[in-house]
XYZ file of C-alpha atoms in Angstrom:
626
model
C -26.289 -6.211 10.495
C -23.007 -6.353 8.518
C -22.675 -8.819 5.678
C -20.779 -11.872 6.892
C -21.167 -14.114 3.906
C -19.119 -17.301 4.390
C -19.358 -18.176 0.754
C -21.373 -17.446 -2.351
C -20.927 -21.105 -3.311
C -20.184 -24.254 -1.348
C -16.705 -25.799 -1.656
C -18.206 -28.906 -3.326
C -20.047 -26.861 -5.899
C -16.971 -24.725 -6.411
C -14.695 -27.667 -7.199
C -17.363 -29.156 -9.481
C -17.389 -26.009 -11.629
C -15.409 -25.916 -14.874
C -13.209 -22.844 -14.665
C -11.160 -21.183 -17.346
C -9.279 -19.108 -14.745
C -8.637 -19.476 -11.052
C -7.600 -16.501 -8.940
C -5.863 -17.079 -5.584
C -6.841 -14.051 -3.509
C -10.015 -11.947 -3.695
C -8.363 -8.650 -2.827
C -7.665 -5.413 -4.651
C -6.195 -6.985 -7.757
C -8.014 -10.316 -7.669
C -11.486 -8.857 -7.793
C -10.473 -6.384 -10.489
C -9.303 -9.261 -12.638
C -12.407 -11.362 -11.946
C -14.734 -8.534 -12.909
C -12.915 -7.725 -16.142
C -12.377 -11.341 -17.283
C -16.018 -12.262 -16.749
C -17.160 -9.412 -19.011
C -16.925 -12.183 -21.607
C -19.927 -14.488 -20.751
C -18.091 -17.412 -22.297
C -15.255 -17.158 -19.744
C -15.644 -18.680 -16.275
C -13.604 -17.405 -13.331
C -13.289 -18.752 -9.815
C -11.837 -16.726 -6.921
C -10.664 -18.189 -3.610
C -10.472 -15.800 -0.705
C -9.476 -16.576 2.900
C -11.570 -13.836 4.453
C -15.296 -13.240 4.557
C -17.469 -10.866 2.538
C -17.803 -7.776 4.734
C -18.711 -5.419 1.942
C -21.684 -3.975 3.910
C -19.969 -3.954 7.306
C -20.167 -0.396 8.773
C -16.705 -0.739 10.294
C -15.269 -1.331 6.835
C -17.380 1.350 5.099
C -16.765 4.155 7.629
C -13.461 5.872 6.697
C -12.698 7.000 10.204
C -12.892 3.471 11.657
C -10.152 2.015 9.454
C -7.560 1.701 12.179
C -10.049 -0.231 14.369
C -9.844 -3.018 11.760
C -6.098 -3.411 12.202
C -4.969 -6.086 14.612
C -8.471 -7.622 14.603
C -8.302 -11.177 13.249
C -11.743 -10.822 11.702
C -10.283 -8.255 9.288
C -6.483 -8.451 9.464
C -3.862 -11.153 8.772
C -1.869 -9.901 11.820
C 1.498 -9.982 10.087
C 4.612 -8.742 11.860
C 8.204 -8.303 10.759
C 11.210 -10.051 12.224
C 13.211 -7.867 14.663
C 14.945 -5.252 12.555
C 18.730 -5.486 13.004
C 19.399 -1.938 11.760
C 16.423 -0.485 13.632
C 17.197 -1.305 17.261
C 15.474 -4.662 16.857
C 12.058 -3.052 16.444
C 9.243 -5.332 15.266
C 6.696 -3.631 12.961
C 3.131 -4.859 12.607
C 1.814 -4.896 9.013
C -1.989 -4.825 8.658
C -3.188 -6.710 5.541
C -6.854 -7.038 4.727
C -8.256 -10.538 5.392
C -11.645 -9.820 3.875
C -13.139 -9.886 0.391
C -11.517 -6.810 -1.097
C -8.241 -7.356 0.714
C -6.311 -4.315 1.774
C -8.549 -1.981 -0.243
C -11.081 -2.676 2.534
C -8.830 -1.702 5.471
C -6.611 1.034 4.084
C -6.909 4.751 4.831
C -8.618 5.496 1.493
C -5.903 7.830 0.165
C -6.246 8.106 -3.617
C -2.726 9.149 -4.737
C -0.483 8.291 -7.621
C 2.981 7.222 -8.684
C 5.217 9.615 -10.580
C 5.871 9.320 -14.298
C 9.488 8.538 -13.636
C 8.461 5.783 -11.187
C 6.768 3.805 -13.949
C 9.229 4.736 -16.695
C 11.963 3.311 -14.455
C 10.184 -0.060 -14.502
C 10.670 -0.080 -18.258
C 14.362 0.837 -17.873
C 14.847 -2.286 -15.805
C 14.115 -4.387 -18.885
C 10.297 -4.588 -18.785
C 9.349 -3.933 -22.424
C 6.156 -1.921 -22.817
C 6.010 -0.541 -19.288
C 5.920 3.254 -19.127
C 3.762 6.075 -17.788
C 2.042 6.324 -21.125
C 1.061 2.657 -21.128
C -0.257 2.605 -17.549
C -2.002 5.960 -17.467
C -5.182 4.873 -19.316
C -5.697 2.166 -16.698
C -5.603 4.696 -13.863
C -8.562 6.378 -15.570
C -10.295 3.044 -16.287
C -10.481 2.187 -12.613
C -11.551 5.641 -11.372
C -14.804 7.542 -11.116
C -13.900 11.029 -9.913
C -16.902 12.783 -8.369
C -16.428 16.605 -8.102
C -17.412 18.311 -4.865
C -20.656 20.245 -4.725
C -20.807 24.001 -4.206
C -22.557 23.430 -0.865
C -19.533 21.594 0.455
C -17.366 24.705 0.233
C -14.228 22.827 -0.916
C -13.245 25.195 -3.732
C -9.808 25.846 -2.192
C -9.106 22.224 -1.373
C -10.046 21.056 -4.876
C -8.562 23.996 -6.818
C -5.622 21.916 -8.065
C -7.766 19.236 -9.739
C -7.449 18.894 -13.503
C -10.663 17.056 -14.327
C -9.435 16.148 -17.836
C -6.937 13.644 -16.400
C -9.291 11.907 -14.010
C -11.488 8.920 -14.888
C -15.249 9.497 -14.939
C -16.720 6.040 -15.517
C -14.599 3.588 -13.536
C -15.760 1.445 -10.605
C -13.848 3.135 -7.774
C -15.456 6.343 -6.694
C -13.337 9.135 -5.285
C -13.876 12.645 -3.992
C -12.943 14.939 -1.140
C -14.002 14.625 2.490
C -16.525 17.336 3.405
C -14.918 17.633 6.864
C -11.908 20.006 6.981
C -10.689 20.874 10.437
C -8.206 23.495 11.564
C -5.199 21.320 10.868
C -6.373 20.620 7.337
C -6.994 24.289 6.664
C -3.456 25.171 7.880
C -1.678 22.537 5.829
C -1.257 24.140 2.370
C -0.525 27.675 3.707
C 2.200 26.299 5.999
C 4.121 24.813 3.097
C 3.621 28.050 1.163
C 5.222 29.856 4.094
C 8.212 27.584 3.569
C 8.305 28.457 -0.103
C 6.701 25.211 -1.329
C 3.646 25.735 -3.521
C 1.781 22.900 -5.259
C 2.611 23.040 -8.979
C -0.182 20.971 -10.526
C -2.468 18.018 -10.031
C -0.382 15.124 -8.680
C -2.474 12.735 -10.819
C -0.261 13.913 -13.723
C 2.751 12.158 -12.197
C 4.747 15.353 -12.130
C 3.410 17.727 -9.433
C 5.089 18.369 -6.104
C 3.868 20.284 -3.097
C 1.154 20.146 -0.447
C -2.426 19.264 -1.306
C -5.676 17.771 -0.031
C -6.057 14.087 -0.837
C -8.820 12.571 -2.795
C -10.319 9.587 -0.986
C -11.613 6.299 -2.388
C -15.079 6.840 -1.110
C -18.598 7.581 -2.298
C -19.492 11.189 -1.311
C -23.207 10.470 -1.454
C -22.998 8.524 1.807
C -19.338 9.011 2.718
C -18.656 5.261 2.538
C -15.580 3.388 1.408
C -15.384 2.471 -2.285
C -13.224 -0.594 -2.677
C -12.828 -3.688 -4.863
C -15.512 -5.727 -3.035
C -18.378 -3.239 -3.460
C -17.148 -1.591 -6.691
C -15.738 -4.404 -8.831
C -17.497 -7.472 -7.381
C -20.908 -6.542 -5.941
C -22.332 -5.052 -9.163
C -21.468 -8.289 -10.951
C -22.083 -10.821 -8.190
C -24.945 -12.430 -10.093
C -22.924 -13.145 -13.195
C -23.286 -16.913 -13.713
C -19.677 -17.155 -14.928
C -18.167 -15.627 -11.744
C -17.825 -17.753 -8.576
C -16.381 -16.532 -5.284
C -15.403 -18.917 -2.547
C -14.678 -17.180 0.751
C -13.401 -18.465 4.079
C -11.031 -20.768 2.131
C -7.203 -20.844 2.225
C -5.189 -21.697 -0.876
C -2.512 -24.245 -0.036
C -0.547 -24.410 -3.250
C -0.633 -24.462 -7.088
C -1.244 -27.856 -8.634
C 0.969 -28.662 -11.597
C 0.760 -31.380 -14.200
C 3.392 -34.129 -13.818
C 6.784 -33.061 -15.130
C 8.487 -35.688 -17.280
C 11.500 -33.693 -18.466
C 13.501 -31.442 -16.172
C 13.592 -27.949 -17.620
C 10.169 -28.237 -19.257
C 7.880 -25.332 -18.465
C 5.449 -26.133 -15.715
C 1.766 -26.311 -16.516
C -0.662 -25.388 -13.718
C -3.881 -27.414 -13.665
C -5.488 -25.860 -10.580
C -5.300 -24.978 -6.917
C -5.322 -26.920 -3.667
C -7.251 -25.227 -0.881
C -8.704 -25.826 2.573
C -12.279 -24.894 3.548
C -14.287 -25.934 6.572
C -11.366 -28.077 7.747
C -11.241 -30.159 4.531
C -8.780 -30.078 1.636
C -10.028 -29.702 -1.921
C -8.564 -29.439 -5.441
C -10.138 -27.325 -8.191
C -9.107 -27.220 -11.842
C -8.491 -24.397 -14.325
C -8.244 -24.972 -18.098
C -6.422 -21.780 -19.021
C -4.522 -20.010 -16.228
C -3.909 -19.860 -12.520
C -3.473 -16.295 -11.305
C -1.921 -15.486 -7.927
C -3.143 -12.267 -6.340
C -2.333 -12.993 -2.740
C -0.233 -9.896 -2.097
C 3.391 -9.080 -1.438
C 3.692 -11.347 1.580
C 1.629 -14.318 0.432
C 2.233 -14.556 -3.309
C 5.855 -15.618 -2.775
C 4.672 -17.911 -0.011
C 2.359 -19.688 -2.471
C 5.153 -20.093 -5.006
C 7.485 -21.581 -2.427
C 4.805 -23.917 -1.062
C 4.223 -24.994 -4.639
C 7.874 -25.861 -5.257
C 9.045 -22.642 -6.948
C 11.870 -20.808 -5.219
C 15.297 -21.163 -3.688
C 16.314 -24.804 -3.736
C 18.090 -24.766 -0.359
C 15.043 -23.195 1.306
C 12.593 -25.649 -0.237
C 14.847 -28.628 0.600
C 15.026 -27.466 4.205
C 11.239 -27.610 4.471
C 10.846 -30.918 2.594
C 9.163 -29.313 -0.423
C 9.893 -30.898 -3.786
C 11.659 -28.425 -6.059
C 9.723 -28.062 -9.322
C 11.389 -24.867 -10.476
C 14.451 -23.238 -8.948
C 14.345 -19.458 -8.783
C 16.198 -17.850 -5.894
C 14.611 -14.518 -6.700
C 11.249 -15.561 -5.234
C 10.635 -13.646 -2.016
C 13.600 -11.340 -2.489
C 13.596 -7.590 -3.341
C 11.130 -6.588 -0.586
C 10.778 -2.812 -0.378
C 8.505 -0.726 1.827
C 7.635 2.834 2.699
C 9.338 3.408 6.035
C 7.418 5.926 8.204
C 8.821 8.267 10.805
C 6.361 9.853 13.321
C 6.894 13.017 15.358
C 4.286 13.853 17.988
C 3.325 17.235 19.430
C 0.869 18.455 22.004
C -2.024 20.242 20.357
C -3.028 23.751 21.369
C -5.850 24.128 23.881
C -9.275 23.746 22.294
C -8.135 21.890 19.178
C -10.144 18.780 18.242
C -8.100 15.607 18.167
C -9.004 11.905 18.431
C -8.258 12.007 22.158
C -11.740 13.577 22.420
C -13.159 10.138 21.585
C -12.118 8.963 25.052
C -15.489 10.381 26.019
C -18.081 7.918 24.684
C -20.576 10.726 24.255
C -18.250 12.525 21.831
C -17.708 9.358 19.799
C -21.441 8.587 19.730
C -22.159 12.152 18.527
C -19.535 11.825 15.769
C -21.015 8.489 14.693
C -24.488 10.009 14.571
C -23.202 12.948 12.470
C -21.627 10.477 10.109
C -24.731 8.349 9.683
C -27.205 11.192 9.466
C -25.276 13.916 7.598
C -22.394 11.899 6.106
C -19.799 14.325 7.435
C -17.873 14.987 10.632
C -14.514 13.706 11.894
C -15.246 10.098 10.878
C -14.960 11.188 7.255
C -11.718 13.111 7.770
C -8.394 12.322 6.200
C -4.943 13.868 6.208
C -3.714 16.059 3.375
C -0.388 15.136 1.780
C 2.803 16.779 0.650
C 5.055 15.274 -1.979
C 8.517 16.785 -1.574
C 11.808 16.412 -3.309
C 14.983 16.011 -1.287
C 16.051 19.423 -2.444
C 12.828 20.992 -1.112
C 13.265 19.230 2.238
C 16.806 20.491 2.741
C 16.231 23.974 1.378
C 13.060 24.693 3.370
C 14.775 23.358 6.516
C 17.707 25.680 5.776
C 20.064 22.709 5.708
C 21.668 23.522 2.373
C 21.613 22.002 -1.105
C 21.547 18.265 -1.841
C 25.089 16.884 -1.316
C 25.071 14.990 -4.618
C 28.710 13.999 -4.665
C 28.579 12.680 -1.097
C 25.368 10.710 -1.686
C 26.721 9.171 -4.875
C 29.898 8.085 -3.110
C 27.895 6.604 -0.241
C 25.729 4.626 -2.622
C 28.720 3.279 -4.521
C 30.450 2.232 -1.330
C 27.382 0.336 -0.166
C 27.410 -1.864 -3.233
C 31.016 -3.017 -2.712
C 30.314 -4.936 0.470
C 29.265 -8.251 -1.125
C 25.545 -7.684 -0.545
C 24.718 -7.020 -4.214
C 22.187 -9.178 -5.991
C 21.275 -9.461 -9.673
C 19.791 -6.279 -10.993
C 20.338 -4.344 -7.781
C 22.949 -2.018 -9.276
C 20.504 -0.820 -11.904
C 17.854 -0.285 -9.249
C 20.190 1.725 -7.034
C 21.189 3.912 -9.933
C 17.596 4.719 -10.752
C 16.718 5.407 -7.095
C 19.737 7.660 -6.657
C 18.800 9.671 -9.729
C 15.378 10.303 -8.238
C 16.959 11.337 -4.937
C 19.091 13.903 -6.720
C 16.291 15.109 -9.003
C 14.633 18.293 -7.682
C 11.449 17.379 -9.550
C 10.977 13.923 -7.947
C 9.504 13.206 -4.546
C 11.780 11.677 -1.910
C 9.246 12.084 0.874
C 5.512 12.095 1.499
C 4.401 14.034 4.551
C 1.022 13.641 6.266
C -0.485 14.017 9.701
C -2.829 12.345 12.151
C -5.031 14.475 14.419
C -4.191 12.451 17.492
C -1.255 10.795 19.193
C 0.739 7.866 17.876
C 2.631 5.777 20.443
C 6.020 4.892 18.868
C 6.676 2.187 21.441
C 3.815 0.120 20.002
C 4.953 -0.268 16.442
C 4.410 -3.992 16.883
C 0.903 -3.663 18.335
C -1.391 -1.634 16.127
C -4.300 -1.966 18.556
C -2.349 0.368 20.832
C -0.477 2.403 18.251
C -3.160 5.105 17.953
C -4.660 4.784 21.445
C -2.946 7.256 23.777
C -3.083 6.363 27.470
C -5.081 8.985 29.419
C -2.670 8.522 32.352
C 0.705 8.797 30.622
C -0.490 10.936 27.719
C -3.481 12.899 29.191
C -3.564 15.805 26.699
C -4.508 16.213 23.041
C -1.896 15.451 20.405
C -1.029 15.895 16.779
C 1.359 13.559 14.899
C 3.363 14.407 11.821
C 4.404 11.534 9.528
C 7.296 11.490 7.074
C 7.609 8.642 4.584
C 10.699 7.540 2.704
C 9.380 7.169 -0.816
C 12.217 5.343 -2.583
C 14.224 3.235 -0.149
C 17.587 1.722 -0.934
C 17.207 -1.061 1.668
C 16.050 -4.452 0.388
C 14.545 -7.233 2.400
C 12.845 -10.581 1.903
C 9.785 -12.767 2.615
C 10.263 -16.525 2.920
C 8.367 -19.488 4.296
C 9.291 -20.882 7.719
C 7.178 -24.020 7.383
C 5.545 -26.192 4.700
C 2.261 -25.436 6.471
C 0.306 -22.712 4.558
C -1.275 -21.500 7.789
C 2.130 -20.485 9.187
C 3.144 -16.975 8.290
C 6.354 -16.364 6.392
C 9.313 -14.550 7.901
C 8.890 -10.925 6.833
C 12.192 -8.998 6.953
C 12.050 -5.582 5.225
C 15.655 -5.013 6.442
C 14.746 -1.433 7.224
C 17.562 1.143 7.345
C 20.158 -1.457 6.239
C 21.405 0.863 3.528
C 23.295 3.918 4.854
C 21.521 6.382 2.548
C 18.143 5.476 4.056
C 19.156 6.703 7.500
C 20.601 9.898 5.953
C 17.426 10.707 4.023
C 14.986 9.686 6.777
C 16.883 11.855 9.263
C 16.454 14.816 6.939
C 12.752 14.026 6.589
C 12.316 13.884 10.389
C 14.006 17.244 10.861
C 11.755 18.697 8.183
C 8.651 17.447 9.975
C 9.771 19.480 12.970
C 10.279 22.538 10.758
C 6.789 22.194 9.300
C 5.143 21.859 12.729
C 6.881 24.996 13.943
C 5.883 27.098 10.888
C 2.798 29.265 10.758
C -0.104 28.868 10.427
C 0.199 25.213 11.536
C 2.262 26.194 14.561
C -0.602 28.316 15.968
C -2.628 25.099 16.391
C 0.072 23.412 18.448
C 1.099 24.008 22.057
C 3.658 26.810 22.315
C 4.068 26.900 18.542
C 5.003 23.251 18.154
C 7.701 23.168 20.828
C 5.846 20.849 23.294
C 6.204 17.221 22.287
C 4.043 14.236 23.011
C 5.618 11.999 25.669
C 7.840 9.497 23.857
C 9.216 12.148 21.455
C 11.810 14.841 21.863
C 13.160 17.890 20.102
C 15.197 16.707 17.156
C 18.759 17.880 16.450
C 21.464 16.864 13.979
C 23.025 14.883 16.844
C 19.998 12.824 18.010
C 17.830 12.472 14.911
C 19.264 9.247 13.553
C 18.753 7.443 16.840
C 15.238 8.881 17.160
C 14.469 7.461 13.713
C 15.697 4.019 14.722
C 13.663 4.170 17.976
C 10.320 5.339 16.491
C 9.992 4.264 12.865
C 7.210 2.064 11.608
C 5.662 1.622 8.176
C 3.111 3.150 5.821
C 2.270 -0.494 5.055
C 3.119 -0.431 1.358
C 5.254 -3.599 0.808
C 6.159 -4.444 -2.806
C 8.618 -6.310 -4.956
C 8.827 -9.953 -3.758
C 7.818 -11.459 -7.141
C 9.489 -8.735 -9.162
C 8.778 -8.025 -12.829
C 12.304 -8.027 -14.201
C 14.424 -10.154 -16.508
C 15.134 -13.418 -14.732
C 18.883 -12.873 -14.741
C 18.345 -9.521 -13.055
C 16.332 -10.828 -10.107
C 12.949 -11.302 -11.802
C 10.144 -13.729 -11.000
C 7.661 -12.635 -13.678
C 8.049 -11.273 -17.196
C 6.625 -8.069 -18.642
C 3.225 -9.729 -19.054
C 3.345 -10.949 -15.439
C 3.865 -14.621 -16.325
C 5.961 -16.612 -13.848
C 9.240 -17.611 -15.432
C 9.396 -21.329 -16.104
C 5.623 -21.794 -16.249
C 3.256 -21.778 -19.150
C 0.128 -20.507 -17.463
C 0.781 -18.946 -14.040
C 0.634 -15.196 -13.575
C 1.037 -12.976 -10.560
C -1.012 -9.788 -10.392
C -0.580 -7.642 -7.265
C 1.992 -5.287 -5.710
C 4.530 -8.082 -5.358
C 5.399 -7.649 -9.041
C 6.377 -3.965 -8.658
C 10.158 -4.072 -9.205
C 10.764 -0.648 -7.713
C 8.914 1.300 -5.036
C 6.841 4.242 -6.177
C 5.794 7.476 -4.526
C 2.639 7.904 -2.445
C -0.063 5.269 -1.718
C -0.299 2.083 -3.736
C -3.947 1.282 -4.318
C -4.390 3.317 -7.511
C -1.412 1.551 -9.079
C -2.607 -1.925 -7.959
C -5.955 -1.274 -9.624
C -4.255 0.001 -12.784
C -1.855 -2.954 -13.000
C -4.750 -5.396 -12.526
C -6.750 -3.614 -15.202
C -3.834 -3.911 -17.609
C -3.190 -7.529 -16.655
C -6.802 -8.334 -17.556
C -6.172 -6.936 -20.998
C -2.952 -9.033 -21.246
C -4.892 -12.194 -20.401
C -7.729 -11.440 -22.822
C -5.243 -10.744 -25.612
C -3.269 -13.917 -24.911
C -6.330 -16.101 -25.189
C -8.024 -14.640 -28.221
């Protein structure tokens, strides 16, 4: 039976404990912090998590079952965006992990990394001490790279790995899937046909090209390695670490303010558990690790945010900062579906219960098979996309003019000009990724972007064949959105508006990415595994042209589910919410540690960077309280 631990401590015992630190959110970052801070036996840490402990749940541990967790209220917060004005009013569901371990327990396990320039750009925004060189040791600290064995036959897939830059003793295990199907085998050679060859190990923050992803999983039993079973479980019996699950944080409690303008001092957290409200105290710090959607919500519910918004909801303003909840950025995803060639294995085979049962048995007995599979990646510059699609060089002068024009329309906010300049430089840089490309060996239904339970379940009546879906991801968007409360009730979700495609350059670049997906699918050897060489499309998609691609993007886009930026680490006058040590401006002892502090979007998947930032934050906290 899966672990369904309601709590490792009762609410009454939890509030009776004397804590040095309280952490709101037992997710990717929160559990990393808790584990590192409690290395000191004299320090006591309490973590409050809304979900349950499912760290031994087979649905969580089996890589190939990840999408079955999405849109299930036992595992997922069920967030959805507002209708997207610039995207034909599409609503996009956003799965976020509502379990101990957070989204590290429901993601697709891809173990990828930001570029060096991504992190160096954070420093250029005014964040002293933030650079690739300062964050790189924390990537290694969180990682335990486990090389493949000779018996697995993955020499080609792993040939790019530089073991000297990978961590060997960290909590999160990562390795390669032993299952490599026809589509995986065709991936790298297809990009080589297009003149794109991987030029290093992407862990170095420099390499571009196609490669096979490392996965955050333990190759011994092919199970997910995530913050709950890697950072928490080994230390669960520490007497100075207390985890309260199935409890929702309502707000931060502050000491009474006598003088306006005085820095706020947090004394604890208010939370609800078993239908009752409680208050718990912290003597040193309150740390918010609730994620990009819920960390700004907690600040606003606590009286920190835009005065007009808080007034509208009857919340007393303790600290005015209109930057809270702004600067939302996400990795927009464009799918393009094809019919697979006859005889190719795709997830449509699982319509037959016998096939799924056999795959499940293979997974449990041999720790291999399609339930361990994952897509390879390709990190591509805009120049590579245009050149390999035979669409010419990057139109630098035109893109620069378009970006400048977009900022003259009155929509600029503090610090945005600097962000745009940095993003544009990456777009024009032939050595920086503008796109990540992946695939799914099955169909994705673009009409169900707002309903993830149906997104990857093709209908045997309307889509009776086997399918293969290419994904293109916009790595560094120009569009900026927001997340703000709609009620003073903490159980009511905030309004999530990524404002997708609101900036004109985003539709230009995503259209180019979509056309490149089509080129890749119709290039050998991948084309040989698709019906008629990749010219037969899954129902709901069509052949893309320069004339129809922009509208197809607006009709089919969804997300890679990588929201960041809503409590940005920047100088306050440039749109910031936290300083370079992640302390909330205007407070003495509140920090935010999660992806909401990322001021600029980075390439690839986020989990490695969230772990690294949390590892570094733990060192900040230790140093500040010596």
